[in-house]
CSV table of C-alpha atoms in Angstrom, one decimal:
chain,number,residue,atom,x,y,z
A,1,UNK,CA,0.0,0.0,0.0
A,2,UNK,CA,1.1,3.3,-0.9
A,3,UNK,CA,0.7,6.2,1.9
A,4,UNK,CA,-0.3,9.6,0.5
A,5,UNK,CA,2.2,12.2,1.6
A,6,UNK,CA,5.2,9.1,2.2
A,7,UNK,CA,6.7,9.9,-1.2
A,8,UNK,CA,10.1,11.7,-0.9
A,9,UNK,CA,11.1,13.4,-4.0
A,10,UNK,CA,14.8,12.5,-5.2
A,11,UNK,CA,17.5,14.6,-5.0
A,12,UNK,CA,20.0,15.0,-7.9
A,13,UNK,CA,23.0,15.7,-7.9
A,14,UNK,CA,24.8,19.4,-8.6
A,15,UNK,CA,29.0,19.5,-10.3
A,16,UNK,CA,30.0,22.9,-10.8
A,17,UNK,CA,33.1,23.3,-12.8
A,18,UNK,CA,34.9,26.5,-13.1
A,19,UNK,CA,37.0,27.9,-16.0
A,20,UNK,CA,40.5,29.5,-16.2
A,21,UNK,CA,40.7,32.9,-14.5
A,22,UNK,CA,38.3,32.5,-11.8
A,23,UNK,CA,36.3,29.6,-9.1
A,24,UNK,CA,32.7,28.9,-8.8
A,25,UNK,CA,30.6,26.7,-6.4
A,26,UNK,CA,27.0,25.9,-5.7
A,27,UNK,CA,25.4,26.6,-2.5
A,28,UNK,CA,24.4,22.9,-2.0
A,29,UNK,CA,25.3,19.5,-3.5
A,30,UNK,CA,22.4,18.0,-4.0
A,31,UNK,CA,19.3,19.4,-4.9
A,32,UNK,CA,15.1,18.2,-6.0
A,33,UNK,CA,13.7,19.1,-9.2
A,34,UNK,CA,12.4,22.6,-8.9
A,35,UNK,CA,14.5,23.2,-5.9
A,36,UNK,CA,16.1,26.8,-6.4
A,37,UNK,CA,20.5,26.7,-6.9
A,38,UNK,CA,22.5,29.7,-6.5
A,39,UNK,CA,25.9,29.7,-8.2
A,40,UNK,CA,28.5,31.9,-6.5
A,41,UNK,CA,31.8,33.1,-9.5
A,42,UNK,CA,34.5,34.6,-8.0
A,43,UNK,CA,37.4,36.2,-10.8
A,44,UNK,CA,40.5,35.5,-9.5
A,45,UNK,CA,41.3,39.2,-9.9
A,46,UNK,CA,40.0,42.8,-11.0
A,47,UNK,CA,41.1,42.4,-14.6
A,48,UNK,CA,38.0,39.1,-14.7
A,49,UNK,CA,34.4,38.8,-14.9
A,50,UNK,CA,31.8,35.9,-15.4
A,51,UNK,CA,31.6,35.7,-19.0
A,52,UNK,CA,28.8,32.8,-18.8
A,53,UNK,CA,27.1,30.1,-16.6
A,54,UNK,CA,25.3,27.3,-18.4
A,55,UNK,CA,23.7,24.4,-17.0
A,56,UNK,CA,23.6,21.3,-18.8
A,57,UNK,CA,24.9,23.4,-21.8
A,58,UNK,CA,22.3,26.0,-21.5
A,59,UNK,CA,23.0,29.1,-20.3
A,60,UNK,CA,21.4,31.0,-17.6
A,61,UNK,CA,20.5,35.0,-16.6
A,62,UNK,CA,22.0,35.5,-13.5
A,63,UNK,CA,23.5,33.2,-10.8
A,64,UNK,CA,20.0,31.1,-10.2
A,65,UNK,CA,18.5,28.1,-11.5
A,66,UNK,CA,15.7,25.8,-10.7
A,67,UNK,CA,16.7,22.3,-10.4
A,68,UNK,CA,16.0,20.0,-13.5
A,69,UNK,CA,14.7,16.6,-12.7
A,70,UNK,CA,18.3,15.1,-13.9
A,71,UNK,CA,21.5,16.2,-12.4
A,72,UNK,CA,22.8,19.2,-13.3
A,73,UNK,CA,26.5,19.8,-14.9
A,74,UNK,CA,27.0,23.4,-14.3
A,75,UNK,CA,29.8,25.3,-16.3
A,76,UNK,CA,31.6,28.8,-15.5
A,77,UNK,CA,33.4,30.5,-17.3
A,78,UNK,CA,35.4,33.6,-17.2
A,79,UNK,CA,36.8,36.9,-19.4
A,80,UNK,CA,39.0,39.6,-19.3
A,81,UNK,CA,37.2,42.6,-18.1
């Protein structure tokens, strides 16, 4: 028997990766479809800035991102200022 209200939604899983010039990270791991992700890019120096963040290829506006319902392969990358 199924239990209304038992089901836990599954979490999937977040991998930032983060271009020449510059770091990047997620604010969690693992997140649920729909779930909101902030991405924090940080230039290694003044003479940087985000040039784009995509996830699964696709860029985004912004540092935000609800959660697909698949995990999520986030990209940053950076350029001169």
């Amino acid at each position: 028997n199924i239990i209304p209200g038992d089901f836990e939604a599954p979490e999937f899983t977040i991998t930032v990766t983060d271009g020449e010039n510059g770091t990047a990270t997620a604010d969690k791991a693992k997140a649920k479809a729909g779930e909101e992700v902030t991405i924090t890019a940080t230039p290694s120096s003044d003479s940087y800035v985000v040039d784009k963040i995509t996830v699964n290829e696709t860029e985004i506006t912004g540092t935000k991102f609800n959660m697909p319902a698949k995990n999520a392969a986030v990209a940053v990358t950076f350029k001169a200022a």
